[in-house]
PDB file of C-alpha atoms in Angstrom:
ATOM      1  CA  UNK W   1     -15.393  46.292  26.221  1.00 47.00           C
ATOM      2  CA  UNK W   2     -16.273  43.075  28.070  1.00 50.00           C
ATOM      3  CA  UNK W   3     -16.444  39.934  26.039  1.00 52.00           C
ATOM      4  CA  UNK W   4     -18.226  36.938  27.492  1.00 50.00           C
ATOM      5  CA  UNK W   5     -17.357  34.647  24.652  1.00 46.00           C
ATOM      6  CA  UNK W   6     -14.264  32.986  23.441  1.00 47.00           C
ATOM      7  CA  UNK W   7     -13.596  29.316  22.915  1.00 46.00           C
ATOM      8  CA  UNK W   8     -12.130  29.031  26.408  1.00 49.00           C
ATOM      9  CA  UNK W   9     -14.740  31.200  28.160  1.00 48.00           C
ATOM     10  CA  UNK W  10     -17.957  29.833  26.649  1.00 56.00           C
ATOM     11  CA  UNK W  11     -19.192  28.601  30.056  1.00 54.00           C
ATOM     12  CA  UNK W  12     -19.099  32.242  31.268  1.00 76.00           C
ATOM     13  CA  UNK W  13     -22.109  33.061  29.095  1.00 82.00           C
ATOM     14  CA  UNK W  14     -24.982  34.476  31.133  1.00 85.00           C
ATOM     15  CA  UNK W  15     -27.788  32.105  30.133  1.00 86.00           C
ATOM     16  CA  UNK W  16     -30.308  34.074  32.225  1.00 89.00           C
ATOM     17  CA  UNK W  17     -30.311  37.045  29.870  1.00 91.00           C
ATOM     18  CA  UNK W  18     -33.842  37.601  28.530  1.00 94.00           C
ATOM     19  CA  UNK W  19     -32.831  37.497  24.879  1.00 93.00           C
ATOM     20  CA  UNK W  20     -31.074  34.134  25.343  1.00 93.00           C
ATOM     21  CA  UNK W  21     -34.119  32.754  27.152  1.00 95.00           C
ATOM     22  CA  UNK W  22     -36.281  34.046  24.306  1.00 96.00           C
ATOM     23  CA  UNK W  23     -33.978  32.394  21.789  1.00 96.00           C
ATOM     24  CA  UNK W  24     -34.236  29.094  23.678  1.00 95.00           C
ATOM     25  CA  UNK W  25     -38.037  29.406  23.686  1.00 97.00           C
ATOM     26  CA  UNK W  26     -37.928  30.115  19.943  1.00 97.00           C
ATOM     27  CA  UNK W  27     -35.930  26.928  19.345  1.00 97.00           C
ATOM     28  CA  UNK W  28     -38.369  24.889  21.448  1.00 97.00           C
ATOM     29  CA  UNK W  29     -41.307  26.328  19.472  1.00 97.00           C
ATOM     30  CA  UNK W  30     -39.560  25.489  16.189  1.00 96.00           C
ATOM     31  CA  UNK W  31     -39.033  21.906  17.344  1.00 95.00           C
ATOM     32  CA  UNK W  32     -42.684  21.630  18.427  1.00 95.00           C
ATOM     33  CA  UNK W  33     -43.800  22.990  15.059  1.00 95.00           C
ATOM     34  CA  UNK W  34     -41.614  20.399  13.350  1.00 94.00           C
ATOM     35  CA  UNK W  35     -43.182  17.597  15.380  1.00 92.00           C
ATOM     36  CA  UNK W  36     -46.780  18.747  15.023  1.00 92.00           C
ATOM     37  CA  UNK W  37     -46.508  19.573  11.324  1.00 91.00           C
ATOM     38  CA  UNK W  38     -45.331  16.121  10.300  1.00 86.00           C
ATOM     39  CA  UNK W  39     -48.731  15.332   8.742  1.00 88.00           C
ATOM     40  CA  UNK W  40     -49.139  18.710   7.041  1.00 92.00           C
ATOM     41  CA  UNK W  41     -46.694  18.674   4.156  1.00 90.00           C
ATOM     42  CA  UNK W  42     -47.132  22.274   2.954  1.00 94.00           C
ATOM     43  CA  UNK W  43     -46.715  23.690   6.469  1.00 95.00           C
ATOM     44  CA  UNK W  44     -43.575  21.645   6.952  1.00 96.00           C
ATOM     45  CA  UNK W  45     -42.108  22.787   3.628  1.00 96.00           C
ATOM     46  CA  UNK W  46     -42.739  26.411   4.619  1.00 96.00           C
ATOM     47  CA  UNK W  47     -41.226  25.813   8.046  1.00 97.00           C
ATOM     48  CA  UNK W  48     -38.170  24.160   6.471  1.00 97.00           C
ATOM     49  CA  UNK W  49     -37.668  27.082   4.094  1.00 97.00           C
ATOM     50  CA  UNK W  50     -37.940  29.558   6.996  1.00 97.00           C
ATOM     51  CA  UNK W  51     -35.316  27.605   8.942  1.00 97.00           C
ATOM     52  CA  UNK W  52     -32.931  27.581   5.988  1.00 97.00           C
ATOM     53  CA  UNK W  53     -33.465  31.304   5.331  1.00 98.00           C
ATOM     54  CA  UNK W  54     -32.789  32.096   8.993  1.00 97.00           C
ATOM     55  CA  UNK W  55     -29.556  30.097   8.917  1.00 97.00           C
ATOM     56  CA  UNK W  56     -28.556  31.851   5.691  1.00 97.00           C
ATOM     57  CA  UNK W  57     -29.270  35.217   7.356  1.00 97.00           C
ATOM     58  CA  UNK W  58     -27.243  34.426  10.478  1.00 96.00           C
ATOM     59  CA  UNK W  59     -24.200  36.348   9.211  1.00 94.00           C
ATOM     60  CA  UNK W  60     -26.264  39.490   8.716  1.00 96.00           C
ATOM     61  CA  UNK W  61     -28.019  39.009  12.055  1.00 95.00           C
ATOM     62  CA  UNK W  62     -24.592  38.681  13.682  1.00 95.00           C
ATOM     63  CA  UNK W  63     -23.410  41.947  12.109  1.00 95.00           C
ATOM     64  CA  UNK W  64     -26.495  43.865  13.257  1.00 95.00           C
ATOM     65  CA  UNK W  65     -26.305  42.314  16.725  1.00 94.00           C
ATOM     66  CA  UNK W  66     -22.593  43.171  16.990  1.00 93.00           C
ATOM     67  CA  UNK W  67     -23.387  46.826  16.283  1.00 94.00           C
ATOM     68  CA  UNK W  68     -26.349  46.998  18.669  1.00 94.00           C
ATOM     69  CA  UNK W  69     -25.509  44.540  21.451  1.00 91.00           C
ATOM     70  CA  UNK W  70     -25.764  47.206  24.169  1.00 92.00           C
ATOM     71  CA  UNK W  71     -29.492  47.546  23.492  1.00 93.00           C
ATOM     72  CA  UNK W  72     -30.326  43.989  24.556  1.00 91.00           C
ATOM     73  CA  UNK W  73     -27.316  42.309  26.168  1.00 91.00           C
ATOM     74  CA  UNK W  74     -24.843  42.729  29.010  1.00 89.00           C
ATOM     75  CA  UNK W  75     -21.920  41.374  27.000  1.00 88.00           C
ATOM     76  CA  UNK W  76     -20.635  41.472  23.438  1.00 89.00           C
ATOM     77  CA  UNK W  77     -21.253  37.885  22.334  1.00 89.00           C
ATOM     78  CA  UNK W  78     -21.151  38.582  18.605  1.00 90.00           C
ATOM     79  CA  UNK W  79     -17.566  38.161  17.403  1.00 87.00           C
ATOM     80  CA  UNK W  80     -16.410  38.733  13.848  1.00 87.00           C
ATOM     81  CA  UNK W  81     -16.126  34.987  13.177  1.00 88.00           C
ATOM     82  CA  UNK W  82     -19.738  34.393  14.189  1.00 90.00           C
ATOM     83  CA  UNK W  83     -18.908  31.496  16.491  1.00 91.00           C
ATOM     84  CA  UNK W  84     -21.490  32.370  19.160  1.00 92.00           C
ATOM     85  CA  UNK W  85     -24.384  32.907  16.765  1.00 93.00           C
ATOM     86  CA  UNK W  86     -23.431  29.730  14.932  1.00 93.00           C
ATOM     87  CA  UNK W  87     -23.662  27.717  18.131  1.00 93.00           C
ATOM     88  CA  UNK W  88     -26.747  29.231  19.748  1.00 94.00           C
ATOM     89  CA  UNK W  89     -28.749  30.227  16.657  1.00 96.00           C
ATOM     90  CA  UNK W  90     -27.730  28.339  13.519  1.00 96.00           C
ATOM     91  CA  UNK W  91     -26.857  24.916  14.954  1.00 96.00           C
ATOM     92  CA  UNK W  92     -30.274  24.308  16.579  1.00 97.00           C
ATOM     93  CA  UNK W  93     -32.017  25.502  13.414  1.00 97.00           C
ATOM     94  CA  UNK W  94     -29.911  23.164  11.290  1.00 97.00           C
ATOM     95  CA  UNK W  95     -30.647  20.257  13.627  1.00 97.00           C
ATOM     96  CA  UNK W  96     -34.328  21.069  13.317  1.00 96.00           C
ATOM     97  CA  UNK W  97     -34.035  21.147   9.521  1.00 97.00           C
ATOM     98  CA  UNK W  98     -32.219  17.822   9.658  1.00 97.00           C
ATOM     99  CA  UNK W  99     -35.129  16.325  11.622  1.00 95.00           C
ATOM    100  CA  UNK W 100     -37.486  17.514   8.884  1.00 96.00           C
ATOM    101  CA  UNK W 101     -35.317  15.942   6.173  1.00 97.00           C
ATOM    102  CA  UNK W 102     -35.209  12.656   8.117  1.00 95.00           C
ATOM    103  CA  UNK W 103     -39.008  12.722   8.399  1.00 94.00           C
ATOM    104  CA  UNK W 104     -39.242  13.326   4.650  1.00 95.00           C
ATOM    105  CA  UNK W 105     -36.887  10.448   3.860  1.00 97.00           C
ATOM    106  CA  UNK W 106     -38.855   8.150   6.173  1.00 95.00           C
ATOM    107  CA  UNK W 107     -42.129   9.169   4.527  1.00 94.00           C
ATOM    108  CA  UNK W 108     -40.625   8.627   1.072  1.00 96.00           C
ATOM    109  CA  UNK W 109     -39.422   5.144   2.047  1.00 97.00           C
ATOM    110  CA  UNK W 110     -42.873   4.302   3.410  1.00 96.00           C
ATOM    111  CA  UNK W 111     -44.541   5.478   0.199  1.00 96.00           C
ATOM    112  CA  UNK W 112     -42.066   3.481  -1.888  1.00 97.00           C
ATOM    113  CA  UNK W 113     -42.771   0.374   0.222  1.00 97.00           C
ATOM    114  CA  UNK W 114     -46.526   0.854  -0.157  1.00 96.00           C
ATOM    115  CA  UNK W 115     -46.108   1.303  -3.903  1.00 96.00           C
ATOM    116  CA  UNK W 116     -44.046  -1.867  -4.213  1.00 95.00           C
ATOM    117  CA  UNK W 117     -46.630  -3.818  -2.186  1.00 95.00           C
ATOM    118  CA  UNK W 118     -49.403  -2.491  -4.419  1.00 95.00           C
ATOM    119  CA  UNK W 119     -47.441  -3.486  -7.534  1.00 95.00           C
ATOM    120  CA  UNK W 120     -46.996  -6.996  -6.130  1.00 95.00           C
ATOM    121  CA  UNK W 121     -50.744  -7.284  -5.422  1.00 94.00           C
ATOM    122  CA  UNK W 122     -51.569  -6.187  -8.976  1.00 94.00           C
ATOM    123  CA  UNK W 123     -49.030  -8.643 -10.345  1.00 92.00           C
ATOM    124  CA  UNK W 124     -50.570 -11.471  -8.266  1.00 92.00           C
ATOM    125  CA  UNK W 125     -54.084 -10.594  -9.491  1.00 92.00           C
ATOM    126  CA  UNK W 126     -52.947 -10.679 -13.112  1.00 90.00           C
ATOM    127  CA  UNK W 127     -51.240 -14.030 -12.558  1.00 90.00           C
ATOM    128  CA  UNK W 128     -54.407 -15.491 -10.961  1.00 89.00           C
ATOM    129  CA  UNK W 129     -56.545 -14.291 -13.859  1.00 88.00           C
ATOM    130  CA  UNK W 130     -54.209 -15.968 -16.348  1.00 86.00           C
ATOM    131  CA  UNK W 131     -54.356 -19.216 -14.372  1.00 83.00           C
ATOM    132  CA  UNK W 132     -58.156 -19.253 -14.453  1.00 75.00           C
TER     133      UNK W 132
END
């Protein structure tokens, strides 16, 4: 049974296989959705939850893929440790989720700054009224 993946033979992976190209396209679409959904909070929350659920399901996906790899692949990439699926499936999804969290933190900091500025304006108005 040929194995195209081990820590030392990772460069031997056939990146032209259709399912790997499809996976790469999927990751690009997820990143685009992350970028374009930055102003739509509910869509981004749903997207984030989907990413986390997919990462959580990676172990089960690896098991199913290991049993059925001959149907879609030339080589058995899906080892029992899940190293390949972790690198090509879960890691990009986690990076994408991390981008979403960074966007959320940035938005939260901006809202907190706006709130503090508004509080200062209200405080200044009250002070001016007392002086008059």
